XYZ file of C-alpha atoms in Angstrom:
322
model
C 171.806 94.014 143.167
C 171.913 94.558 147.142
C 174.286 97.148 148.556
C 177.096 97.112 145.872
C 180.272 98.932 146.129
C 183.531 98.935 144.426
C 186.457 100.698 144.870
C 189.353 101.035 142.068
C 192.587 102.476 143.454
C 190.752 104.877 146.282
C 188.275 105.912 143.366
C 184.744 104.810 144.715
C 183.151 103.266 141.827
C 180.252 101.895 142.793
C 178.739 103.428 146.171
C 176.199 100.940 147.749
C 174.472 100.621 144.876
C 170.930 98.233 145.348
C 169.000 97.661 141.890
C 165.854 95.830 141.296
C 165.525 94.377 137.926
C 162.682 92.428 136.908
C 161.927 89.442 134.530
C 161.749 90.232 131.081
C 162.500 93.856 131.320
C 164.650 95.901 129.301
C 166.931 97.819 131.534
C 169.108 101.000 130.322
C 171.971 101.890 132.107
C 172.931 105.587 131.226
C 174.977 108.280 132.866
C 178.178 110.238 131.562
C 181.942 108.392 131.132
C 183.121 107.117 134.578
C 179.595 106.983 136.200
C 179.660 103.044 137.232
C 177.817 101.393 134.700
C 179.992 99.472 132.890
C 181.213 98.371 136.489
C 177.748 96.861 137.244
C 177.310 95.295 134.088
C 180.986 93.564 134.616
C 179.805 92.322 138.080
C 176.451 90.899 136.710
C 178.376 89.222 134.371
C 181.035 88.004 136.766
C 183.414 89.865 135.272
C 184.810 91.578 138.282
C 183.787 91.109 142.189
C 181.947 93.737 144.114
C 183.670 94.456 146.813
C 180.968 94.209 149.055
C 177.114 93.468 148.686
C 175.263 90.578 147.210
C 174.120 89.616 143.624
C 171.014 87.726 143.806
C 169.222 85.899 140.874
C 166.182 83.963 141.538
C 166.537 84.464 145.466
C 170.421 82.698 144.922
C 173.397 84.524 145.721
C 175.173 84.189 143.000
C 178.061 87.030 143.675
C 180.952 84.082 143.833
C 179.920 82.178 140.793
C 181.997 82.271 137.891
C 181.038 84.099 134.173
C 180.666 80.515 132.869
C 178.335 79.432 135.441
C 175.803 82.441 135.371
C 172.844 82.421 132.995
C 174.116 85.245 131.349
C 175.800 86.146 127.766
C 177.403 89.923 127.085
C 177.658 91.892 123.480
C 180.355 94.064 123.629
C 181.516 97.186 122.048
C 183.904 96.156 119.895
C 182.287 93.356 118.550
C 184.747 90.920 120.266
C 184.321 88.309 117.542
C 187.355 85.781 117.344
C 189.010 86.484 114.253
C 190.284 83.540 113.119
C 186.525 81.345 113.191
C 184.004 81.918 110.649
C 180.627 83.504 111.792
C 179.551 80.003 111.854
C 181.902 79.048 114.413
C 181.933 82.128 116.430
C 178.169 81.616 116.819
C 178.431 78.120 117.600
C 181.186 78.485 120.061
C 180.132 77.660 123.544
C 177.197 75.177 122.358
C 179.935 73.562 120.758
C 182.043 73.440 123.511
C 178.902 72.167 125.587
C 179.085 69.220 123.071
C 174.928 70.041 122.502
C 173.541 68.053 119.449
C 175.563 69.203 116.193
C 171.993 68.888 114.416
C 170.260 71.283 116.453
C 173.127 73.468 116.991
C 172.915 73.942 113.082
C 169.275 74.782 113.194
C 169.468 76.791 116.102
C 171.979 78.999 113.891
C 170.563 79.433 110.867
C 167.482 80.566 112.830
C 169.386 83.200 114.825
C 170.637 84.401 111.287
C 167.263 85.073 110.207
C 166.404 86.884 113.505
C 169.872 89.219 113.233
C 168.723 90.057 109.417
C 171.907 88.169 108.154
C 171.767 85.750 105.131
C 172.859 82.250 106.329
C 173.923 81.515 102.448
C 176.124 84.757 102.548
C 177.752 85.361 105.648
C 178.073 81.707 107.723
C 181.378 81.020 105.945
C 183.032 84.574 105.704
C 185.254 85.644 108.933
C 184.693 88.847 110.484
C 187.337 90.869 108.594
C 185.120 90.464 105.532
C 181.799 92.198 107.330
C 181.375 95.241 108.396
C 181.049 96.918 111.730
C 177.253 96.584 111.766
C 177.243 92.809 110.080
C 179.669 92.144 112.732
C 177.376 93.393 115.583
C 174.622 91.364 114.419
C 176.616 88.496 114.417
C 177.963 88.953 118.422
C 174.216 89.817 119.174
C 173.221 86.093 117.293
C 176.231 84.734 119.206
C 174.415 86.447 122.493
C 171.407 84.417 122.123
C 173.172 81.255 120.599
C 172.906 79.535 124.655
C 169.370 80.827 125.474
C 170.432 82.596 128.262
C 168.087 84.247 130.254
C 169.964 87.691 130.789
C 171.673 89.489 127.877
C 174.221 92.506 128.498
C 174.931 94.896 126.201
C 177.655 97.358 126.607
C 177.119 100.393 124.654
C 176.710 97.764 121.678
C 176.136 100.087 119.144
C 178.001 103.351 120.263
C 180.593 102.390 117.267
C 178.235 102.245 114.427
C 177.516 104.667 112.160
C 174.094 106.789 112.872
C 171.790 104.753 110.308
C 173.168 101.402 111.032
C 173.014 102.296 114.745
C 168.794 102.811 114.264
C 168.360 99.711 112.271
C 170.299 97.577 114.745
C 168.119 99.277 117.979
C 164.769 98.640 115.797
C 165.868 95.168 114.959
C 167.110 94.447 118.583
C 163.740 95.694 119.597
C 161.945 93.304 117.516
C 163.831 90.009 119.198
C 163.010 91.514 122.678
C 159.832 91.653 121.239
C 159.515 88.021 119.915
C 162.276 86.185 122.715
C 161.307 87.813 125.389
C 164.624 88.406 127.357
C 166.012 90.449 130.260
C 168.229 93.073 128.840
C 170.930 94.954 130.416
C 171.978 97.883 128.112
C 174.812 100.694 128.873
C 174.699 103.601 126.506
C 175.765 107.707 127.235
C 173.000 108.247 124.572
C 169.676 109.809 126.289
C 167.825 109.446 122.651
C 168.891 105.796 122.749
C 167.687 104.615 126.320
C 164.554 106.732 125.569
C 163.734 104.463 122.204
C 164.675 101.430 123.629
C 163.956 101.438 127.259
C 161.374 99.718 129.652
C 163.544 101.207 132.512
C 165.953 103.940 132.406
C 168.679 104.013 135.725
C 170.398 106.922 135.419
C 173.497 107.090 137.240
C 176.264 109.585 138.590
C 179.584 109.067 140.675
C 178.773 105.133 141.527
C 174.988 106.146 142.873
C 171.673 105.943 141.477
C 170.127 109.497 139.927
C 167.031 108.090 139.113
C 165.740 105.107 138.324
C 162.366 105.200 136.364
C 160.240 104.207 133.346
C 161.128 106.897 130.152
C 158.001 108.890 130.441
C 158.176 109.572 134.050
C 162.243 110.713 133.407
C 161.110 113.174 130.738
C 158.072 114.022 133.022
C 159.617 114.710 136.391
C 163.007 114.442 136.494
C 164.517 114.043 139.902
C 167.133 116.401 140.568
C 168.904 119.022 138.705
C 171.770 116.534 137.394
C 169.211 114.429 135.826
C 167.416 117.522 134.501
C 170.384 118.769 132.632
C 171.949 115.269 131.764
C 168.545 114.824 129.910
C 167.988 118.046 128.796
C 165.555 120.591 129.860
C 163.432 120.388 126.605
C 164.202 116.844 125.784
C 160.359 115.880 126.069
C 159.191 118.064 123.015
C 161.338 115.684 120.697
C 159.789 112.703 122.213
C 155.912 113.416 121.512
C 154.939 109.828 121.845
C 155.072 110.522 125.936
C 153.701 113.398 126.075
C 149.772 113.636 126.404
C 147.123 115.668 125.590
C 146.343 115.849 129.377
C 150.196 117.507 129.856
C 149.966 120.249 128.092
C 145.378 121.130 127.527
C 144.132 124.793 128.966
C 141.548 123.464 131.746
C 140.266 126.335 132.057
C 139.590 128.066 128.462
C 137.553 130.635 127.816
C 133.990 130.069 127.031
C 131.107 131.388 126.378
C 126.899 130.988 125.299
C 125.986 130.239 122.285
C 123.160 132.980 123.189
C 126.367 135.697 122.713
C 126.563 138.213 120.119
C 129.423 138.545 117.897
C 129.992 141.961 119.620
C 130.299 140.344 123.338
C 132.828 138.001 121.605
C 135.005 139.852 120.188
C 134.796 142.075 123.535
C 135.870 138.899 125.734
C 138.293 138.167 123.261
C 140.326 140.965 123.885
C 139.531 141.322 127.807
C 141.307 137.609 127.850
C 143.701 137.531 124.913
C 142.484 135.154 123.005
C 141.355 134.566 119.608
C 139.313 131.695 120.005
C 136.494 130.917 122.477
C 135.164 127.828 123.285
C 130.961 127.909 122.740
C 129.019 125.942 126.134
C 126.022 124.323 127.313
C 124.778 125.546 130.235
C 125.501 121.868 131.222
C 129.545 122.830 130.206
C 128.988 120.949 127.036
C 131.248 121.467 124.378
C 128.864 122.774 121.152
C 131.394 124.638 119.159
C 134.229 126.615 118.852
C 135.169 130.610 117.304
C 137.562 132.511 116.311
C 138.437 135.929 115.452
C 139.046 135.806 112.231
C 135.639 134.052 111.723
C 133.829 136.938 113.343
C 136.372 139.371 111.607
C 134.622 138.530 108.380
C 131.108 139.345 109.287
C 130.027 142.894 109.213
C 126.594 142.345 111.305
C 128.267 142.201 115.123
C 124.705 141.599 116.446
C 124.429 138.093 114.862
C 124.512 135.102 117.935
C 127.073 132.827 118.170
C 124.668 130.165 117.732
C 124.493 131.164 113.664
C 127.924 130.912 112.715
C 130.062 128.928 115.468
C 131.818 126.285 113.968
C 130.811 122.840 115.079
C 132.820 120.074 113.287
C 135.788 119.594 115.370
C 138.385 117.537 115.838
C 138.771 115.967 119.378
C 141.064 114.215 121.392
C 141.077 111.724 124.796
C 143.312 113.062 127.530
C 145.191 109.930 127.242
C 146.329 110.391 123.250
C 149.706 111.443 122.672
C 150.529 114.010 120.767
């Protein structure tokens, strides 16, 4: 996306926004109500024009094609499901209407059942007033994929499904990116959401670009104060998977030899406000660790460290999560 703008009734929508989005990736779009991100899904789709800047895809402009003509397919929030066609035929819509072999268009649907977690024996023949709101989902997701196209757009897909259905659909949507292999477009509000799902999270405010980052760099270092509060200040601490042990470890701790007495201990304990102290090499080897409460228990304070430090612990890479 090069230089997009777009302008609804003198309401700047879109304010020269330029995007890069790669092959394969899964791309959230996320930012509050009125932000511009249903706008740029609409334009990748061909749904509306920008009025100015380019859409390329594979070095084409493809900004004046129509919907039909772009390798793209969109899952919307209301399930959008024609309601007088059976899942079947919603499903098989457009490869119908492509005339595509009837045989493999068959195939090709029962296998998209399978992928959507939807029995074929069940559900092909029912319409969508007889499934409910997350059967229905999976069914415009299947329909999504039915053309192999190579983008998929998603527009806050899942925003009307109740919480537990909402985390089996974004684990099981997951799993096809997973095994297909697609590049995913995805507008959601929901920071928890873009942060399980994510490659790429662009966060957006008033028709610009906040940031636009991986999930763990977001949490990390968020740009500016809108993106710190839009995520939440503490939002990283329910997210442990990106934070590492190299965040948040004392470089510094206090140490001492295991040469010490239990009497110097305790004395640098207290001089540092600490209860533990890590026991060195004189090479700054790790050999053991002590605590207060160890040397609390023993009534001999002249005893060295080297007698009673405890050395069987647990450690950890800087790289492992917590």
């Amino acid at each position: 996306i090069k230089g997009v703008s777009k302008t609804f009734e003198d309401n700047c929508v879109l304010d020269n926004l330029s995007l890069n989005i790669k092959k394969n990736e899964f791309l959230t779009l996320l930012g509050p109500s009125g932000c511009g991100k249903t706008t740029t899904l609409k334009i990748i789709a061909g749904f509306e024009s920008a009025d100015s800047g380019e859409l390329m895809f594979k070095n084409e402009d493809i900004s004046s094609l129509p919907p039909y003509k772009r390798q793209v397919n969109t899952v919307f929030q209301k399930y959008a499901l024609f309601p007088h066609m059976t899942v079947r035929e919603n499903i098989e819509l457009i490869s119908t209407i492509e005339k595509n072999d009837k045989k493999k268009i068959s195939e090709k649907t029962v296998e998209l059942m399978e992928m959507v977690g939807l029995e074929k024996d069940e559900y092909l023949d029912r319409y969508p007033t007889e499934l409910s709101g997350g059967q229905q989902q999976r069914v415009g997701v299947a329909r999504a994929f039915a053309t192999n196209p190579e983008v998929i757009l998603m527009d806050e897909p899942f925003s009307a499904l109740d919480p537990i259905t909402r985390n089996q659909l974004q684990d099981e949507l997951l799993e096809l990116q997973n095994t297909l292999k697609k590049t995913i477009v995805f507008v959601t509000h929901d920071m928890d959401e873009a942060i399980k799902i994510s490659d790429r999270i662009c966060i957006m405010n008033e028709g610009e670009i906040a940031q636009y980052d991986t999930p763990e760099n977001i949490l990390k270092n968020p740009s500016n104060d809108f993106v710190s509060e839009f995520i939440g200040r503490n939002r990283i601490w329910s997210s442990p998977e990106f934070i590492r042990a190299k965040d948040i470890m004392i470089e510094n701790p206090v140490t001492c030899f295991k040469s010490s007495s239990l009497l110097r201990c305790i004395e640098k304990m207290k001089k540092n406000k600490v209860d533990s102290l890590m026991v060195i090499s004189k090479g700054n080897d790790l050999l053991g660790i002590v605590t207060a409460k160890q040397i609390q228990k023993m009534t001999d304070r002249s005893v060295l460290l080297e007698n009673m430090m405890n050395n069987k612990f647990v450690t950890v890479k800087p790289e492992d999560t917590i």
